Short mmCIF file of C-alpha atoms and ligand atoms in Angstrom, two decimals:
data_model
loop_
_atom_site.label_atom_id
_atom_site.label_comp_id
_atom_site.label_asym_id
_atom_site.label_seq_id
_atom_site.Cartn_x
_atom_site.Cartn_y
_atom_site.Cartn_z
CA MET N 22 0.24 0.00 0.14
CA ASN N 23 1.00 3.55 -0.62
CA VAL N 24 0.99 5.40 2.02
CA THR N 25 1.72 8.77 0.63
CA GLU N 26 -1.16 8.38 -1.42
CA LEU N 27 -3.42 7.78 1.13
CA THR N 28 -2.13 10.69 3.67
CA PRO N 29 -4.41 13.42 3.01
CA PHE N 30 -3.44 17.46 2.91
CA LEU N 31 -5.34 20.01 4.50
CA GLU N 32 -5.71 23.36 3.00
CA LEU N 33 -4.36 26.49 4.61
CA ASN N 34 -6.05 29.69 4.60
CA ASN N 35 -3.72 31.08 1.46
CA GLY N 36 -4.67 28.09 -0.75
CA VAL N 37 -1.62 25.92 0.19
CA ASN N 38 -1.88 22.16 0.98
CA MET N 39 -0.24 20.69 3.88
CA PRO N 40 0.20 16.91 4.76
CA GLN N 41 -2.18 16.41 7.76
CA VAL N 42 0.51 14.10 9.46
CA GLY N 43 4.32 15.06 9.58
CA LEU N 44 7.24 13.53 11.49
CA GLY N 45 8.10 16.22 14.59
CA VAL N 46 11.95 15.95 15.38
CA PHE N 47 12.34 17.39 18.76
CA LYS N 48 14.89 16.27 21.17
CA MET N 49 16.66 14.50 18.41
CA ASP N 50 20.32 15.41 17.81
CA ASP N 51 21.70 16.54 14.46
CA GLU N 52 22.29 13.08 13.33
CA GLN N 53 19.34 11.47 14.70
CA ALA N 54 17.34 14.09 13.19
CA GLU N 55 19.11 13.35 9.52
CA GLU N 56 18.28 9.47 10.27
CA ALA N 57 14.65 9.84 11.40
CA THR N 58 13.88 12.17 8.35
CA ARG N 59 15.50 9.98 5.95
CA TYR N 60 13.61 7.04 6.78
CA ALA N 61 10.42 9.23 7.20
CA ILE N 62 10.82 10.37 3.90
CA ASP N 63 12.20 7.73 1.83
CA VAL N 64 10.54 4.57 3.77
CA ALA N 65 7.54 5.44 5.55
CA GLY N 66 6.06 7.94 2.79
CA TYR N 67 6.28 11.00 5.03
CA ARG N 68 5.99 14.53 3.02
CA ALA N 69 6.15 16.93 6.22
CA ILE N 70 8.98 17.34 8.79
CA ASP N 71 8.57 20.04 11.69
CA THR N 72 11.92 21.12 13.27
CA ALA N 73 12.88 24.31 14.92
CA ALA N 74 15.94 26.70 15.14
CA VAL N 75 15.91 25.65 19.10
CA TYR N 76 16.12 22.40 18.31
CA GLY N 77 19.82 22.57 17.07
CA ASN N 78 18.99 19.69 14.16
CA GLU N 79 17.86 21.66 11.34
CA ALA N 80 21.13 20.56 9.45
CA GLY N 81 20.67 17.13 9.72
CA VAL N 82 17.05 17.48 8.63
CA GLY N 83 18.57 19.47 5.53
CA ARG N 84 20.93 16.80 4.83
CA ALA N 85 18.29 14.01 4.76
CA ILE N 86 16.07 16.04 2.50
CA ALA N 87 19.37 16.67 -0.18
CA ALA N 88 19.86 13.19 -0.15
CA SER N 89 16.06 12.42 -0.94
CA LYS N 90 15.00 10.83 -3.94
CA VAL N 91 11.76 12.90 -3.41
CA ASP N 92 11.41 16.34 -4.82
CA ARG N 93 11.92 19.07 -2.97
CA GLU N 94 8.79 20.79 -4.05
CA ASP N 95 6.55 17.49 -2.72
CA LEU N 96 8.17 18.23 0.84
CA PHE N 97 6.71 20.17 3.28
CA ILE N 98 8.99 21.66 5.61
CA THR N 99 8.34 23.47 8.71
CA THR N 100 11.00 25.45 11.16
CA LYS N 101 10.29 27.79 14.05
CA LEU N 102 11.63 31.29 14.95
CA TRP N 103 13.31 30.86 18.51
CA ASN N 104 12.27 33.44 21.35
CA ASP N 105 15.66 35.13 21.34
CA ASN N 106 15.58 36.16 17.79
CA GLN N 107 12.11 38.04 17.85
CA GLY N 108 11.96 41.36 16.41
CA TYR N 109 12.14 42.58 12.73
CA ASP N 110 15.82 42.65 11.52
CA GLU N 111 16.54 39.55 14.27
CA THR N 112 14.02 37.76 12.33
CA LEU N 113 15.32 38.42 9.13
CA GLN N 114 18.70 37.16 10.22
CA ALA N 115 17.34 34.35 12.06
CA PHE N 116 15.47 33.09 8.95
CA GLU N 117 18.65 33.54 6.76
CA GLU N 118 20.38 31.07 9.34
CA SER N 119 17.87 28.64 9.62
CA MET N 120 17.67 28.26 5.68
CA LYS N 121 21.17 28.19 5.69
CA LYS N 122 21.09 25.01 7.71
CA LEU N 123 18.14 23.50 6.28
CA ASP N 124 20.07 24.21 2.84
CA LEU N 125 16.72 25.22 1.22
CA SER N 126 16.17 27.97 -1.15
CA TYR N 127 12.63 28.29 0.41
CA LEU N 128 10.40 27.14 3.34
CA ASP N 129 6.90 25.72 3.28
CA LEU N 130 6.12 27.03 6.75
CA TYR N 131 7.41 29.30 9.41
CA LEU N 132 6.22 29.99 12.67
CA ILE N 133 7.03 32.35 16.02
CA HIS N 134 7.70 29.71 18.40
CA TRP N 135 6.06 31.22 21.36
CA PRO N 136 4.47 34.41 21.72
CA LYS N 137 6.15 35.64 24.45
CA PRO N 138 4.11 38.82 25.16
CA GLN N 139 6.54 40.23 27.94
CA LEU N 140 9.26 40.84 24.82
CA ASP N 141 6.56 42.88 23.29
CA LYS N 142 8.10 42.15 19.57
CA ALA N 143 5.61 39.80 18.48
CA LEU N 144 4.15 42.58 16.18
CA ASP N 145 7.60 43.19 14.65
CA THR N 146 8.45 39.70 13.91
CA TRP N 147 5.14 39.42 12.03
CA ARG N 148 6.23 41.91 9.80
CA ALA N 149 9.26 40.66 9.35
CA PHE N 150 7.49 37.16 8.57
CA GLU N 151 4.79 38.92 6.22
CA ARG N 152 7.77 40.68 4.49
CA LEU N 153 9.54 37.02 3.73
CA TYR N 154 6.13 35.82 2.61
CA ASP N 155 5.74 38.45 0.07
CA GLU N 156 9.29 37.96 -0.87
CA GLY N 157 7.98 34.43 -1.89
CA LEU N 158 10.70 32.86 0.64
CA ILE N 159 7.91 31.28 2.66
CA ARG N 160 4.76 29.52 1.27
CA ALA N 161 2.63 30.05 4.63
CA ILE N 162 3.49 31.74 8.11
CA GLY N 163 1.95 30.86 11.34
CA VAL N 164 2.34 30.90 15.05
CA SER N 165 2.77 28.43 17.55
CA ASN N 166 1.71 28.61 21.82
CA PHE N 167 -0.62 31.49 20.52
CA LYS N 168 -3.91 31.86 23.23
CA PRO N 169 -6.63 33.57 21.81
CA HIS N 170 -5.52 36.77 23.74
CA HIS N 171 -2.25 36.75 22.20
CA LEU N 172 -3.91 36.17 18.79
CA ASP N 173 -6.11 39.06 19.37
CA ALA N 174 -3.27 41.26 19.67
CA LEU N 175 -1.73 40.00 16.56
CA LEU N 176 -4.84 40.25 14.45
CA ALA N 177 -5.28 43.69 15.07
CA GLN N 178 -2.24 44.66 13.27
CA ALA N 179 -1.36 41.81 11.05
CA ASN N 180 -1.72 42.26 7.01
CA ILE N 181 -1.65 38.22 6.81
CA ILE N 182 -3.49 36.12 9.04
CA PRO N 183 -1.48 33.05 10.53
CA ALA N 184 -2.45 29.83 8.16
CA VAL N 185 -1.51 27.85 11.58
CA ASN N 186 -1.32 27.83 15.35
CA GLN N 187 0.77 25.27 16.29
CA ILE N 188 -0.15 24.09 20.15
CA GLU N 189 0.05 21.19 22.79
CA LEU N 190 -2.93 19.06 22.12
CA HIS N 191 -3.85 15.73 22.88
CA PRO N 192 -6.91 13.94 24.38
CA MET N 193 -6.21 14.94 28.08
CA MET N 194 -5.70 18.67 26.84
CA SER N 195 -7.89 19.22 23.94
CA GLN N 196 -7.83 23.04 23.84
CA ILE N 197 -11.77 23.75 23.05
CA GLU N 198 -11.35 27.42 23.11
CA THR N 199 -8.14 27.96 21.27
CA ARG N 200 -9.44 25.52 18.57
CA GLU N 201 -12.96 27.46 17.92
CA TYR N 202 -11.35 30.85 18.07
CA CYS N 203 -9.02 29.55 15.62
CA GLU N 204 -11.66 27.55 13.21
CA GLN N 205 -13.37 31.00 13.21
CA ARG N 206 -10.83 32.52 11.56
CA GLU N 207 -9.64 29.76 9.38
CA ILE N 208 -6.55 29.19 11.44
CA LYS N 209 -5.76 25.70 11.27
CA ILE N 210 -4.76 23.82 14.16
CA GLU N 211 -1.51 21.70 14.63
CA ALA N 212 -1.21 19.29 17.60
CA TRP N 213 1.96 19.40 19.36
CA SER N 214 3.22 16.42 21.86
CA PRO N 215 0.02 14.56 20.04
CA LEU N 216 0.96 11.57 21.90
CA MET N 217 1.07 13.37 25.41
CA GLN N 218 5.12 12.03 25.13
CA ALA N 219 3.86 8.52 25.27
CA GLY N 220 3.45 6.88 28.69
CA GLU N 221 0.16 7.57 30.59
CA LEU N 222 -2.17 8.53 27.45
CA LEU N 223 -0.46 5.57 25.38
CA ASP N 224 -1.30 3.30 28.68
CA HIS N 225 -4.81 4.28 29.44
CA PRO N 226 -7.32 2.01 29.47
CA VAL N 227 -9.74 3.61 26.93
CA ILE N 228 -7.18 4.03 24.42
CA GLN N 229 -5.94 0.39 24.89
CA GLY N 230 -9.45 -1.18 24.73
CA ILE N 231 -10.12 0.91 21.61
CA ALA N 232 -6.64 -0.27 20.15
CA ASN N 233 -7.65 -4.00 21.01
CA VAL N 234 -10.79 -3.72 18.89
CA HIS N 235 -9.05 -2.35 15.71
CA SER N 236 -6.03 -4.40 16.52
CA LYS N 237 -4.02 -1.40 15.93
CA GLU N 238 -1.24 0.22 18.62
CA PRO N 239 -2.63 2.89 20.94
CA ALA N 240 -0.37 5.04 19.13
CA GLN N 241 -2.21 4.98 15.94
CA VAL N 242 -5.40 5.11 17.95
CA VAL N 243 -4.73 8.53 19.32
CA LEU N 244 -3.50 9.78 15.91
CA ARG N 245 -6.56 8.65 14.21
CA TRP N 246 -8.56 10.52 16.71
CA HIS N 247 -6.18 13.93 15.78
CA VAL N 248 -6.85 13.25 12.06
CA GLN N 249 -10.77 12.60 12.56
CA SER N 250 -10.60 15.78 14.48
CA GLY N 251 -9.39 17.81 11.83
CA PHE N 252 -5.59 18.62 12.95
CA LEU N 253 -2.55 18.91 11.51
CA VAL N 254 -0.41 16.65 13.90
CA ILE N 255 3.35 15.69 14.11
CA PRO N 256 4.17 12.74 16.20
CA LYS N 257 8.28 12.30 17.33
CA SER N 258 9.67 9.15 16.81
CA LYS N 259 13.24 8.40 16.28
CA THR N 260 12.18 4.39 15.97
CA PRO N 261 11.75 3.28 12.47
CA GLU N 262 8.77 0.74 13.40
CA ARG N 263 7.11 3.92 15.17
CA ILE N 264 7.88 6.24 12.38
CA LYS N 265 5.98 3.78 10.02
CA ASP N 266 3.07 3.14 12.27
CA ASN N 267 2.54 6.61 12.95
CA ILE N 268 1.52 7.56 9.40
CA GLU N 269 -0.37 4.47 9.13
CA ILE N 270 -3.49 5.58 10.28
CA PHE N 271 -5.54 5.87 7.25
CA THR N 272 -6.89 2.23 6.67
CA PHE N 273 -9.23 1.88 9.67
CA GLU N 274 -11.71 4.56 11.25
CA LEU N 275 -12.73 5.23 15.04
CA SER N 276 -16.70 5.41 15.30
CA PRO N 277 -18.53 8.39 16.81
CA GLU N 278 -18.73 6.59 20.04
CA GLU N 279 -14.92 6.09 20.38
CA MET N 280 -14.30 9.76 19.21
CA LEU N 281 -16.62 10.77 22.17
CA GLN N 282 -14.79 8.08 24.37
CA ILE N 283 -11.52 9.64 23.79
CA ASP N 284 -13.18 13.50 23.92
CA SER N 285 -14.07 12.57 27.55
CA LEU N 286 -10.49 12.02 28.42
CA ASN N 287 -9.85 16.04 28.47
CA SER N 288 -9.02 17.02 31.96
CA ASN N 289 -6.74 20.17 30.36
CA ARG N 290 -3.53 18.60 31.64
CA ARG N 291 -0.73 20.17 30.06
CA ILE N 292 2.67 18.63 29.76
CA GLY N 293 4.31 21.63 28.31
CA PRO N 294 4.75 25.17 29.37
CA ASP N 295 1.65 27.58 29.86
CA PRO N 296 2.42 29.98 27.26
CA ASP N 297 1.68 32.85 29.74
CA LYS N 298 4.11 32.02 32.02
CA LEU N 299 7.20 30.62 29.65
N1 NAP E 307 5.47 24.29 18.99
C1 NAP E 307 6.40 23.78 20.00
O1 NAP E 307 6.39 24.80 21.12
C2 NAP E 307 6.42 22.46 20.43
C3 NAP E 307 7.14 21.54 21.63
C4 NAP E 307 6.76 20.35 21.63
C5 NAP E 307 7.12 19.49 20.42
N2 NAP E 307 6.72 19.90 19.25
C6 NAP E 307 6.94 19.56 17.95
O2 NAP E 307 5.44 18.45 18.18
C7 NAP E 307 6.77 17.26 18.09
C8 NAP E 307 5.81 16.23 18.73
O3 NAP E 307 5.61 16.33 20.03
P1 NAP E 307 6.83 15.88 21.36
O4 NAP E 307 7.93 15.10 20.66
O5 NAP E 307 6.67 16.58 22.55
O6 NAP E 307 5.95 14.41 21.68
P2 NAP E 307 4.98 13.10 21.18
O7 NAP E 307 5.00 13.07 19.69
O8 NAP E 307 3.60 13.18 21.67
O9 NAP E 307 5.99 11.76 21.90
C9 NAP E 307 7.06 11.47 21.29
C10 NAP E 307 7.40 10.31 22.51
O10 NAP E 307 6.37 9.26 21.91
C11 NAP E 307 7.15 8.11 21.78
N3 NAP E 307 6.43 7.32 20.31
C12 NAP E 307 6.39 7.72 19.32
N4 NAP E 307 5.55 7.03 18.47
C13 NAP E 307 5.17 5.87 19.22
C14 NAP E 307 4.54 4.41 19.27
N5 NAP E 307 3.80 4.50 17.97
N6 NAP E 307 4.39 4.07 20.17
C15 NAP E 307 4.89 4.13 21.18
N7 NAP E 307 5.48 5.74 21.72
C16 NAP E 307 5.94 6.20 20.46
C17 NAP E 307 8.63 8.57 21.31
O11 NAP E 307 9.54 7.72 21.54
P3 NAP E 307 10.71 7.55 20.60
O12 NAP E 307 11.37 8.73 19.41
O13 NAP E 307 11.95 6.89 21.35
O14 NAP E 307 10.46 6.11 19.18
C18 NAP E 307 8.89 10.14 21.87
O15 NAP E 307 9.28 9.67 23.04
C19 NAP E 307 8.05 17.47 18.46
O16 NAP E 307 8.83 16.69 17.93
C20 NAP E 307 8.11 18.90 17.90
O17 NAP E 307 8.23 18.68 16.60
C21 NAP E 307 6.53 21.55 19.04
#
């Protein structure tokens, strides 16, 4: 079965299509990110990779892209601007450095990693994002970890509405308020730590029970919940078998009752920082 043909795209608010499932490469060193990206693209059929300047592995991702037989135009690469580099000139410079490390001539999606309102630089940063977008160096621009009140401030001044908001999102932290806010403004939600970094969520009896019914792995059930909920999703794994499992989620479907059972696990439990406190 050709996984790529089965992996849907979601259309962003500027008409760009983004693969719904991508590989996250957080907590991988350069070599691990190169190896995981290579396996994901060339063997498992991924077409989207999510990295960030602060992960320190853009060069590894870039090497895997350069070595891949898959055409650049068929890949969707995301990186993120780190907090220390917010500001207009700082952003332009940080973008150039990321592109050098990734060894790319254009980027598919660039995200402001955290809102950091105390810096008061998000608007200047966004102006630089808009310039890079207008110059054709980035196909879509977005944000990460923005709550509705952070987006309110940005949207009041922005010329371009963010295409994506990448937030912590999994069945135990289902982010209803931010999801509704973004849906109303055609900002696509992308789930980070979609598996809640494994452990507790994958061991939960509800997830295990549904996995048994479908003869699937618990992680596949959770990722299927994300996909059926309409989210972009970027599970991280450096383990080949799991990288493969995590995209092979398009040959089964959760029933409405199973979706509700998983929805009911929400307890607004973060595993990462609260964007207002970072
Ligand atoms: N914007 C942000 O602020 C932000 C913050 C955090 C993360 N992210 C992005 O989101 C991506 C995913 O989040 P995450 O890395 O925090 O967590 P995650 O994807 O929820 O979980 C990753 C963990 O789950 C394990 N795992 C993966 N697939 C599995 C499977 N099929 N069965 C069992 N265990 C499995 C991985 O182990 P192995 O690797 O050992 O296989 C790893 O320990 C990151 O890589 C990054 O790209 C963004």
